[in-house]
PDB file of C-alpha atoms in Angstrom:
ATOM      1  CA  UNK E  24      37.336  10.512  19.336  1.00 44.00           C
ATOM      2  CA  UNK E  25      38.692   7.231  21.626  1.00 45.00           C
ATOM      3  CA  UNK E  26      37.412   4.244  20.926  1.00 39.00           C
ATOM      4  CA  UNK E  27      34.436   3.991  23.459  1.00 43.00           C
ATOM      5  CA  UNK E  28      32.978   7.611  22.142  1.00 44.00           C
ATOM      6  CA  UNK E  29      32.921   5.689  18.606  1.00 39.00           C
ATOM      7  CA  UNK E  30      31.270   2.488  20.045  1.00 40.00           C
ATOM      8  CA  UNK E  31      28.568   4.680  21.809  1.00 45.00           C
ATOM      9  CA  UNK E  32      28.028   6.613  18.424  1.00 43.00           C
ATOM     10  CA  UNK E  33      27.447   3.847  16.975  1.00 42.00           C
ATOM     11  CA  UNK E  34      25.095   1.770  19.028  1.00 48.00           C
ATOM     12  CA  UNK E  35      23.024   5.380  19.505  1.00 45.00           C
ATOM     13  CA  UNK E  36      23.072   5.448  15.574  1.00 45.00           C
ATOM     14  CA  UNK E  37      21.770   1.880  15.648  1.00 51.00           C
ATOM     15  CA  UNK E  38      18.999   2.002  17.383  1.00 63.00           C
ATOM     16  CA  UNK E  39      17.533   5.590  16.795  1.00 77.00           C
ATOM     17  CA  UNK E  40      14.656   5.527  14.211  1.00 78.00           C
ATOM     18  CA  UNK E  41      16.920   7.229  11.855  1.00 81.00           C
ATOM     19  CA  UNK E  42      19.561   4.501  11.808  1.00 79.00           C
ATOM     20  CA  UNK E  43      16.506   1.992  11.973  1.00 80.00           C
ATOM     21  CA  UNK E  44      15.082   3.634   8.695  1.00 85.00           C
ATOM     22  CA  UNK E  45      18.533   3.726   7.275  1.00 84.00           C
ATOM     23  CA  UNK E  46      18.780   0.002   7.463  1.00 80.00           C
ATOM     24  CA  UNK E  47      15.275  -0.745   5.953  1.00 83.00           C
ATOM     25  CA  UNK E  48      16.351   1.192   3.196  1.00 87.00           C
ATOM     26  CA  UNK E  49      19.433  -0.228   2.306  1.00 86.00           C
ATOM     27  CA  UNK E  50      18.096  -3.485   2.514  1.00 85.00           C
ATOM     28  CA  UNK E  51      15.142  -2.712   0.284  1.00 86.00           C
ATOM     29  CA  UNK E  52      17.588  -0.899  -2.278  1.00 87.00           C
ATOM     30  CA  UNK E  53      19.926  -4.385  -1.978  1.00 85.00           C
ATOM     31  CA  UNK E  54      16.997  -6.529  -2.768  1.00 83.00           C
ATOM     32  CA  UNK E  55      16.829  -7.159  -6.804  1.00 88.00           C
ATOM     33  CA  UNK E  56      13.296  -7.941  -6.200  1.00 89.00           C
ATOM     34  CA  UNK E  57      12.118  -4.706  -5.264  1.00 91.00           C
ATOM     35  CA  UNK E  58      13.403  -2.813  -7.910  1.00 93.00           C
ATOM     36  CA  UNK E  59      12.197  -5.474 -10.185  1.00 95.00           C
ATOM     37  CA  UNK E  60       8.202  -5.235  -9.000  1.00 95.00           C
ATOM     38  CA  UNK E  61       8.539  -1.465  -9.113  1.00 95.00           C
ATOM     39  CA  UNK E  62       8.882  -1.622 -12.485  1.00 96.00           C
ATOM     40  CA  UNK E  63       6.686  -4.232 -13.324  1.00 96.00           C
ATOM     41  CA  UNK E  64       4.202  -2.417 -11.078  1.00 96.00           C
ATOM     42  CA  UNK E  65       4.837   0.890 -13.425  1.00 96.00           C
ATOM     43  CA  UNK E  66       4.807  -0.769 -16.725  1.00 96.00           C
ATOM     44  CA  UNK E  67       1.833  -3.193 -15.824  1.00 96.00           C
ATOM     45  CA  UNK E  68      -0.480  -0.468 -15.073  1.00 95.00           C
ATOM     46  CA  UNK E  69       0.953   1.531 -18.767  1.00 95.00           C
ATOM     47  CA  UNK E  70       0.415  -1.465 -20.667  1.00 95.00           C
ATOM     48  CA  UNK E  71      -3.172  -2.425 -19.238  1.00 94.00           C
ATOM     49  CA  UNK E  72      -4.450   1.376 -19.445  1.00 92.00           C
ATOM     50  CA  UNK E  73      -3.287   1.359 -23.293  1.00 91.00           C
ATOM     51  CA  UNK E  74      -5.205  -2.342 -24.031  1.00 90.00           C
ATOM     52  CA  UNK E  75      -8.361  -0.759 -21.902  1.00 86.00           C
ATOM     53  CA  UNK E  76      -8.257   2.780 -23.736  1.00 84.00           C
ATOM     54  CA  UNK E  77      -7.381   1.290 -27.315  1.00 77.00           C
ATOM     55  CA  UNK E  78     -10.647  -1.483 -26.453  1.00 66.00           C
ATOM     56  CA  UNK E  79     -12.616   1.291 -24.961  1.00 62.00           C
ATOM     57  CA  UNK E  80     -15.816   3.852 -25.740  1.00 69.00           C
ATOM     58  CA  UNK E  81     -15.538   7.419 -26.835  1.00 78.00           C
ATOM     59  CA  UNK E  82     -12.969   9.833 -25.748  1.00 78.00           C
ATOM     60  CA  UNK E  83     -14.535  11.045 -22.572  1.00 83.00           C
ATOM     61  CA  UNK E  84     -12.858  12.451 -18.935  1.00 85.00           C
ATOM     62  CA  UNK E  85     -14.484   9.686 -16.671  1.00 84.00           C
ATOM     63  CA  UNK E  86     -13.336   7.004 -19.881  1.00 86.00           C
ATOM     64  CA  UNK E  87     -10.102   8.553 -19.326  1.00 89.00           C
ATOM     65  CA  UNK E  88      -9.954   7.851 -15.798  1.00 89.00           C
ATOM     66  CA  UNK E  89     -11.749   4.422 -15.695  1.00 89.00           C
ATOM     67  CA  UNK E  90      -8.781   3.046 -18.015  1.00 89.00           C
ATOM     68  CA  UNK E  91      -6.280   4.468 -15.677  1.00 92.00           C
ATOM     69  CA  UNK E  92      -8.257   2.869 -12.898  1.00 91.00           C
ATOM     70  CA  UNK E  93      -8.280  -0.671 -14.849  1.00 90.00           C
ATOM     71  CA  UNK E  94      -4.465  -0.243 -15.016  1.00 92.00           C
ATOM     72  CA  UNK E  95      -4.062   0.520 -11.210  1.00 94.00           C
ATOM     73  CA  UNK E  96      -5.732  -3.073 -10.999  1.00 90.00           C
ATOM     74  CA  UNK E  97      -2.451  -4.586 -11.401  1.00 91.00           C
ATOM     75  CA  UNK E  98      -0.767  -2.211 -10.073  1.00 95.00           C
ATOM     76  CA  UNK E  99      -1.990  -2.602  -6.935  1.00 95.00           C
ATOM     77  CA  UNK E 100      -1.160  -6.003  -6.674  1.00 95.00           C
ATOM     78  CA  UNK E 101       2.663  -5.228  -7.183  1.00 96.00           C
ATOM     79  CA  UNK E 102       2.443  -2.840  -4.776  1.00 97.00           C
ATOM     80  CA  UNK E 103       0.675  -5.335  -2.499  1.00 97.00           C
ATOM     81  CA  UNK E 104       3.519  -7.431  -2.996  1.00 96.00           C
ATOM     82  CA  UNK E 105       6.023  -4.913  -2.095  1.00 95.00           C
ATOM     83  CA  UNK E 106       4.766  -3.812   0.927  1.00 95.00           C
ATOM     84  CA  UNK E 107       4.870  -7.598   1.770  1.00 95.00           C
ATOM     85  CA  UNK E 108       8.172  -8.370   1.063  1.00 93.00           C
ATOM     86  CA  UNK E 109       9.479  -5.160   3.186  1.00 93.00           C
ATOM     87  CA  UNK E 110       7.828  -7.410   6.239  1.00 91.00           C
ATOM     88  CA  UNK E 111       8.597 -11.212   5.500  1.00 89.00           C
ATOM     89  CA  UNK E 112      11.868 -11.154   3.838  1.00 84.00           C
ATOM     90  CA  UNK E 113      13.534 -10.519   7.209  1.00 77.00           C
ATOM     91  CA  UNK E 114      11.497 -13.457   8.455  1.00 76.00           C
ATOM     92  CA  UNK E 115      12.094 -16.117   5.422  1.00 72.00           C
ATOM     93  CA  UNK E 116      15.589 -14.858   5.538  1.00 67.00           C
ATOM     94  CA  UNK E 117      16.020 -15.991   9.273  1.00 63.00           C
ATOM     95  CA  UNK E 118      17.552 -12.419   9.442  1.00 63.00           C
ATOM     96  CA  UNK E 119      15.094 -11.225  11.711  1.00 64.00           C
ATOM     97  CA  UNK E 120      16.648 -12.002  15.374  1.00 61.00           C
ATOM     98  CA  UNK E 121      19.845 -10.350  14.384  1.00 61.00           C
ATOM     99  CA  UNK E 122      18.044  -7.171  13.377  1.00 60.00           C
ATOM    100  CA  UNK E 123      15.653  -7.493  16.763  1.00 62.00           C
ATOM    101  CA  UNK E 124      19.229  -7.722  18.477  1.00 59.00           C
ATOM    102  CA  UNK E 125      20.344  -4.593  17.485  1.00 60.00           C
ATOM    103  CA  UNK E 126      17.356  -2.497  17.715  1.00 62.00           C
ATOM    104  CA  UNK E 127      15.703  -3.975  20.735  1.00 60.00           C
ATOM    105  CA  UNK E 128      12.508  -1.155  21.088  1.00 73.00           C
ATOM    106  CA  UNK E 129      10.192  -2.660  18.341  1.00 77.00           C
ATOM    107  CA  UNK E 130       8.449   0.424  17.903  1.00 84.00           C
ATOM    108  CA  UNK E 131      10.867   1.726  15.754  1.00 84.00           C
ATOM    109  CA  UNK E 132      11.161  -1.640  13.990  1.00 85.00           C
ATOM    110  CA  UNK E 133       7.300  -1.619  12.080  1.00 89.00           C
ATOM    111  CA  UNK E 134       7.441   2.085  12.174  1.00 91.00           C
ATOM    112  CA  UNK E 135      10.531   1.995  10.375  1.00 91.00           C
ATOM    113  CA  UNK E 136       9.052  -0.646   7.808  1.00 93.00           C
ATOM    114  CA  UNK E 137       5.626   0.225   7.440  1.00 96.00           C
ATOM    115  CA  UNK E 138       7.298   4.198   6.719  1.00 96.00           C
ATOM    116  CA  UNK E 139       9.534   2.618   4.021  1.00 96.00           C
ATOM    117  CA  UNK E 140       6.308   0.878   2.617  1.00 96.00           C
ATOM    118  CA  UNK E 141       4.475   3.281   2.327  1.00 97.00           C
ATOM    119  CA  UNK E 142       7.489   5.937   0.622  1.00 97.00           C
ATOM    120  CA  UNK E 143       8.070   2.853  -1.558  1.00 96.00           C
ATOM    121  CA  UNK E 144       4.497   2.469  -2.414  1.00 96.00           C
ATOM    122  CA  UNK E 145       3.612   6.418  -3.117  1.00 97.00           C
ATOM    123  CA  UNK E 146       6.207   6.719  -5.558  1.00 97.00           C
ATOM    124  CA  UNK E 147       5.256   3.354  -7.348  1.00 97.00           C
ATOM    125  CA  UNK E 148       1.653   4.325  -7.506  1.00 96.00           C
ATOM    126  CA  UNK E 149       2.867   8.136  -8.138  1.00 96.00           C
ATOM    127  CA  UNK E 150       5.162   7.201 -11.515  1.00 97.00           C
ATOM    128  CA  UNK E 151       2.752   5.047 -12.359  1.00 96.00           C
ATOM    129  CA  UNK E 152      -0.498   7.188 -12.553  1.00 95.00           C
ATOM    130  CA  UNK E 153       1.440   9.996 -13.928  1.00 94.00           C
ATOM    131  CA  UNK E 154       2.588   7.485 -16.824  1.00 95.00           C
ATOM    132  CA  UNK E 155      -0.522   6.169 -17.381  1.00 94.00           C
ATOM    133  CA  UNK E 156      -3.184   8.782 -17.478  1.00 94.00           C
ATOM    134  CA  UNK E 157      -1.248  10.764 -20.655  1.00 93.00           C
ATOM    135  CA  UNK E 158      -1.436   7.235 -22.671  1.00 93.00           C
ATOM    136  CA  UNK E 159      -5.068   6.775 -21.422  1.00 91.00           C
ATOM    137  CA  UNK E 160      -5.525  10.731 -22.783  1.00 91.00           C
ATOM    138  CA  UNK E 161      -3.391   9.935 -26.101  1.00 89.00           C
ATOM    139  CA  UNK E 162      -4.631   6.562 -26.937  1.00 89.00           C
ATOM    140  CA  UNK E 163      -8.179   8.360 -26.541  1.00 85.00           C
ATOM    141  CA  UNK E 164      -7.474  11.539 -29.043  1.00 84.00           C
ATOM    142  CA  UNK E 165      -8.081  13.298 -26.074  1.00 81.00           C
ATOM    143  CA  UNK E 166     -10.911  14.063 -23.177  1.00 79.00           C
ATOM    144  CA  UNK E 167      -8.856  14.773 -20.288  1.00 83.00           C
ATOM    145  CA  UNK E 168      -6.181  16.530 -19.175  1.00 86.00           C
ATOM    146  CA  UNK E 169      -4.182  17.321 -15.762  1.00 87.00           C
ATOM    147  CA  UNK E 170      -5.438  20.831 -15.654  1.00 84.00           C
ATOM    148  CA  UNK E 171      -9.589  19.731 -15.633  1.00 85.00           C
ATOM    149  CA  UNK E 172     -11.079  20.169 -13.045  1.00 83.00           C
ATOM    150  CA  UNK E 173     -11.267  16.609 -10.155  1.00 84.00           C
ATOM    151  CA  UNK E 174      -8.272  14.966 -12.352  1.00 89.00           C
ATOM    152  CA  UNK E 175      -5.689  16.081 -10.103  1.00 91.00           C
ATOM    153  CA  UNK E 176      -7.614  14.783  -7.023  1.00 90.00           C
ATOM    154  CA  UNK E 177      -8.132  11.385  -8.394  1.00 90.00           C
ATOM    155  CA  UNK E 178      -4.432  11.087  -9.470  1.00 92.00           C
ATOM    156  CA  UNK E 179      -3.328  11.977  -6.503  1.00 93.00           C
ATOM    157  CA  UNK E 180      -6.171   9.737  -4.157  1.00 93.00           C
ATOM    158  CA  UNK E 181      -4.801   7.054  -6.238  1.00 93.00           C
ATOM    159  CA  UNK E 182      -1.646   7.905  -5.361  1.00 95.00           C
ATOM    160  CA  UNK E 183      -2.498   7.729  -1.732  1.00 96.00           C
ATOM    161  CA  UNK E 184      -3.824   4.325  -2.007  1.00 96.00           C
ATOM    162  CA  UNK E 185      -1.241   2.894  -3.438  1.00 96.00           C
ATOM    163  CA  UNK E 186       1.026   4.192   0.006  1.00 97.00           C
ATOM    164  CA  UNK E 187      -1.980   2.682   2.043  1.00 97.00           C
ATOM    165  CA  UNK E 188      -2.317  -0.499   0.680  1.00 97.00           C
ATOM    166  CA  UNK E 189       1.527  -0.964   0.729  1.00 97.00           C
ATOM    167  CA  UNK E 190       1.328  -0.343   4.175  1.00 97.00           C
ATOM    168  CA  UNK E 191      -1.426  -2.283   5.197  1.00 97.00           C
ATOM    169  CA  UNK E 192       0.706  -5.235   3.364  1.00 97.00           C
ATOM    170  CA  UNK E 193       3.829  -4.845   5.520  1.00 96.00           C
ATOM    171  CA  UNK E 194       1.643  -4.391   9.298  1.00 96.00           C
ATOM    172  CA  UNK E 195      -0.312  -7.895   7.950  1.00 97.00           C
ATOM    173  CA  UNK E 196       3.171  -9.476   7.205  1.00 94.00           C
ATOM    174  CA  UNK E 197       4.727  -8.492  10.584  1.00 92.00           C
ATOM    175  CA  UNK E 198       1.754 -10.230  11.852  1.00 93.00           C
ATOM    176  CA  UNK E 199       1.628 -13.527   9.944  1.00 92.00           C
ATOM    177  CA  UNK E 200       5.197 -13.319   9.095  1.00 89.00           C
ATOM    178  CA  UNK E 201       4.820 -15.029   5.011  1.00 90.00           C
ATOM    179  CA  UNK E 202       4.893 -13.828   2.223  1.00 92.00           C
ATOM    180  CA  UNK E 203       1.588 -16.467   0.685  1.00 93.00           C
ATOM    181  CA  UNK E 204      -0.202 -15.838   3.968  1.00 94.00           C
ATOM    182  CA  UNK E 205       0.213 -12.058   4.113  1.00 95.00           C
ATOM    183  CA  UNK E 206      -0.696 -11.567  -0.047  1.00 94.00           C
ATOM    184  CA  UNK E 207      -3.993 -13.581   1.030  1.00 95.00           C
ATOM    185  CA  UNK E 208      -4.779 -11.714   3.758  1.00 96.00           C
ATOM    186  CA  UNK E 209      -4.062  -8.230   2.936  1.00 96.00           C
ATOM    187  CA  UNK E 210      -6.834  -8.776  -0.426  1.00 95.00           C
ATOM    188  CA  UNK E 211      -9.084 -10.477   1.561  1.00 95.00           C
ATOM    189  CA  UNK E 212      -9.423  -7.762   3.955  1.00 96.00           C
ATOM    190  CA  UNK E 213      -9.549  -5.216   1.160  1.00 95.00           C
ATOM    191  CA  UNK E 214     -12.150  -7.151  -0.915  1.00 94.00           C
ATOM    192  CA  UNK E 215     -13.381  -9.731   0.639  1.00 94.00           C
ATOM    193  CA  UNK E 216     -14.378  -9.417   4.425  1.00 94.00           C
ATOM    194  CA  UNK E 217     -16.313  -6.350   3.492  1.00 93.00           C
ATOM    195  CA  UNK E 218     -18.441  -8.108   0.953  1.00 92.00           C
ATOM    196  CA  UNK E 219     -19.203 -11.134   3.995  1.00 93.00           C
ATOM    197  CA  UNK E 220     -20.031  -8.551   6.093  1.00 93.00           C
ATOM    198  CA  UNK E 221     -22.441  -6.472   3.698  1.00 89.00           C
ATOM    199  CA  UNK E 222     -24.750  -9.780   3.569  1.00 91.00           C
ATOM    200  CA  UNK E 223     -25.411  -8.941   7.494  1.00 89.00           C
ATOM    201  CA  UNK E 224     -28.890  -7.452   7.227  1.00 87.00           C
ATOM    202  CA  UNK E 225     -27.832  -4.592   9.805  1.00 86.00           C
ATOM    203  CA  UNK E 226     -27.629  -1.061   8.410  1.00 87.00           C
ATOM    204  CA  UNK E 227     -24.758  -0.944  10.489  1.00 91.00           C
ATOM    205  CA  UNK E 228     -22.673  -3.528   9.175  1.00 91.00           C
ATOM    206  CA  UNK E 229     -23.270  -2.371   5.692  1.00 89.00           C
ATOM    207  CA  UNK E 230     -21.468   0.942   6.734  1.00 91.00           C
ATOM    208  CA  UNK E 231     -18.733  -0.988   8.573  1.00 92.00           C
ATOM    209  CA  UNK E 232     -18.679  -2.885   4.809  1.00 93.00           C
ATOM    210  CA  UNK E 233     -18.185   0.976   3.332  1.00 93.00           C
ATOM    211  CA  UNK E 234     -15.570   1.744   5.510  1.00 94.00           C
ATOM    212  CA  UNK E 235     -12.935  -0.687   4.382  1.00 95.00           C
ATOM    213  CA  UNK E 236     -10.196   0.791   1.963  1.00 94.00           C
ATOM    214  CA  UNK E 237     -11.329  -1.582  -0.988  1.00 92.00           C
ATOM    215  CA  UNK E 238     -15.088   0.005  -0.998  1.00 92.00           C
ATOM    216  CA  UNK E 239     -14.295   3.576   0.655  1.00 92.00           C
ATOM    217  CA  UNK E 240     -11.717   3.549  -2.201  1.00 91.00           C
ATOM    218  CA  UNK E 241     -14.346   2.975  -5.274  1.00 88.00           C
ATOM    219  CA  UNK E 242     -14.689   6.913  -5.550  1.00 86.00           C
ATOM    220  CA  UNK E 243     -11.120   7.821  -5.971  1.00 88.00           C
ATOM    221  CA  UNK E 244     -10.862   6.622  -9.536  1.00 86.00           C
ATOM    222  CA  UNK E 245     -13.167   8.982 -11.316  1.00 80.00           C
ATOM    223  CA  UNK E 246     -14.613  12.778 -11.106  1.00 78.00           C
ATOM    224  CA  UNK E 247     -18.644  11.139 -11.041  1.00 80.00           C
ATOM    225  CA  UNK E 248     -19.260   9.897  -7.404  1.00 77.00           C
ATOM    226  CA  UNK E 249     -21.145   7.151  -7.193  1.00 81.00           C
ATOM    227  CA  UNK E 250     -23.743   8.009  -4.461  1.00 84.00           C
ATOM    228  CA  UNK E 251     -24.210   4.494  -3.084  1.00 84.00           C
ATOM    229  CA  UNK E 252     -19.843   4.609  -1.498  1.00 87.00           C
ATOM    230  CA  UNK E 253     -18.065   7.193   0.652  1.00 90.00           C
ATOM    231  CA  UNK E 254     -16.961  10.488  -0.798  1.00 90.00           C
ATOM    232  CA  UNK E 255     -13.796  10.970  -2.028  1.00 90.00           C
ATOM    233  CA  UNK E 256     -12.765  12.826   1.037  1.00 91.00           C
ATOM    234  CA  UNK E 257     -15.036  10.635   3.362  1.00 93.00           C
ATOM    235  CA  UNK E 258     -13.273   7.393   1.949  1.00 93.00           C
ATOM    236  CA  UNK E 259      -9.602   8.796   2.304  1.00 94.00           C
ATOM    237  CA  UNK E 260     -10.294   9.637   6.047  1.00 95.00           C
ATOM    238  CA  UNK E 261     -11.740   5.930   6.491  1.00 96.00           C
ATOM    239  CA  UNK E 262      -8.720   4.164   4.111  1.00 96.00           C
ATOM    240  CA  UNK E 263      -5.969   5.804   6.588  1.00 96.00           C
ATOM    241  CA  UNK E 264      -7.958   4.759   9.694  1.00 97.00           C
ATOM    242  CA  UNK E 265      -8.052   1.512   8.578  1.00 97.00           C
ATOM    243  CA  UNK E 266      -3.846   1.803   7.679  1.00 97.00           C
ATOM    244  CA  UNK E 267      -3.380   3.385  11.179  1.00 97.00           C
ATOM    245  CA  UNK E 268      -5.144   0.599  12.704  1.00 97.00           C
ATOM    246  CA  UNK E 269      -3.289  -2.178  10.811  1.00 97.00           C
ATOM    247  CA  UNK E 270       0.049  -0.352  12.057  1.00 96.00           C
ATOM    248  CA  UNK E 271      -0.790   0.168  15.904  1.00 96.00           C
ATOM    249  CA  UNK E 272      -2.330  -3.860  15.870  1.00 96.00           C
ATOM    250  CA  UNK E 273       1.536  -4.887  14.070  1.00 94.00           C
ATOM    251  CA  UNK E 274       3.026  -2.794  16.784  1.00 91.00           C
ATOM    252  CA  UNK E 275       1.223  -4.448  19.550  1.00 91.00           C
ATOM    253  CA  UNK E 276       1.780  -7.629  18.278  1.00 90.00           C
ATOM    254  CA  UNK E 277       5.656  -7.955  17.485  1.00 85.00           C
ATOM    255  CA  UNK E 278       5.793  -6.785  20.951  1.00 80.00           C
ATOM    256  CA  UNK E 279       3.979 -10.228  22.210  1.00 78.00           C
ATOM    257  CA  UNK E 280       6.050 -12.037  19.972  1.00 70.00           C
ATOM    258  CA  UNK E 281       9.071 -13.449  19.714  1.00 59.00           C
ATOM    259  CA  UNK E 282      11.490 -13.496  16.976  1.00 54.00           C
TER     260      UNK E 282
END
């Protein structure tokens, strides 16, 4: 191979998605910090499913599950966090311009992140549920276990959300580009913007309220549906419209922006 084969090979390696990917990855696997909330993120969610189960009723599938949900509580945060840090540390690190450089198409650039996130984030959530819902069934004495029937699909729905909610973190952090500003924004549009718009007395706007992952989520964490939110299946449909959405608006954006 001569010298200018190799420097084509590389730059084509460089700025094809896979190369792009590669790069995210290495520099998420280099950063101390993300292995560090992983766990945290793992062994929050263990430790606050024990304290819920061990302070909880009788031993009971949906008390099961509610503990595990408690425990995803923090959880999710970490994972929040993650998803952040995937966007802004390229940004805080004044790294970003030499990374722009060398893939110019910034496409690939948020796909490449958000895709990361949201690996990063299933298999956070993933451990973590799997850890957690044996302690919440042990700590009980009992009243669930994987084979019942619904448990499954709430594990894995939780699972899911985890992978959205990290990725909904990294589009809002290409967008705002810090790591305080993206944390606040990403749980306010989970939590809070669908609350303010629920006091609109519009039918309308209450469904629009229903839609966003933090409500169309509230029937993931247990077998008993709670007839007043989304389906399970209803609210997993909305929760990766709203991720999609998040990821296309990043896309546009870093386009209009410069580094």
């Amino acid at each position: 191979m001569t010298a200018t084969s190799a420097a084509r090979s590389t730059q084509a390696s460089r700025v094809s998605f896979g190369g792009t990917f590669a790069s995210e990855l290495l520099k998420a696997r280099s950063l101390r910090s993300t292995w560090w909330l992983s766990a945290s993120a793992v062994i929050s969610m263990a430790l606050i499913t024990a304290f819920w189960t061990v302070a909880g009723p009788q031993p009971t599938e949906q008390n099961v599950l509610d503990a595990v949900a408690k425990g995803f509580g923090a959880c999710e945060i970490l994972i929040i966090l993650i998803g952040t840090l995937i966007a802004t540390a390229d940004y805080e690190h004044h790294a970003i311009s030499v990374f722009l450089a060398a893939v110019p198409r910034r496409t690939p650039v948020v796909l490449a992140k958000v895709l990361l996130s949201a690996v990063i984030g299933l298999a956070v959530a993933g451990v973590a549920t799997v850890l957690a819902f044996p302690i919440s069934t042990a700590l009980h004495g009992g009243g669930a276990s994987f084979a019942d029937p619904g448990v499954l699909r709430v594990l894995g729905e939780i699972t899911l959300f985890g992978a959205c909610v990290s990725a909904i973190a990294t589009s809002v952090g290409l967008v705002f580009r810090s790591t305080i500003a993206t944390l606040g924004v990403t749980l306010g549009f989970l939590y809070l913007v669908p609350i303010v718009i629920s006091f609109i007395p519009l039918d309308i706007f209450t469904l629009i309220s229903d839609t966003f992952p933090g409500n169309a989520a509230t029937n993931f964490f247990g077998t008993t549906a709670d007839p007043s939110r989304l389906d399970p299946i209803t609210g997993l449909i909305a929760t990766l419209a709203w991720t999609t959405a998040w990821v296309v608006f990043a896309a546009a954006w870093i386009k209009r922006r410069n580094a």
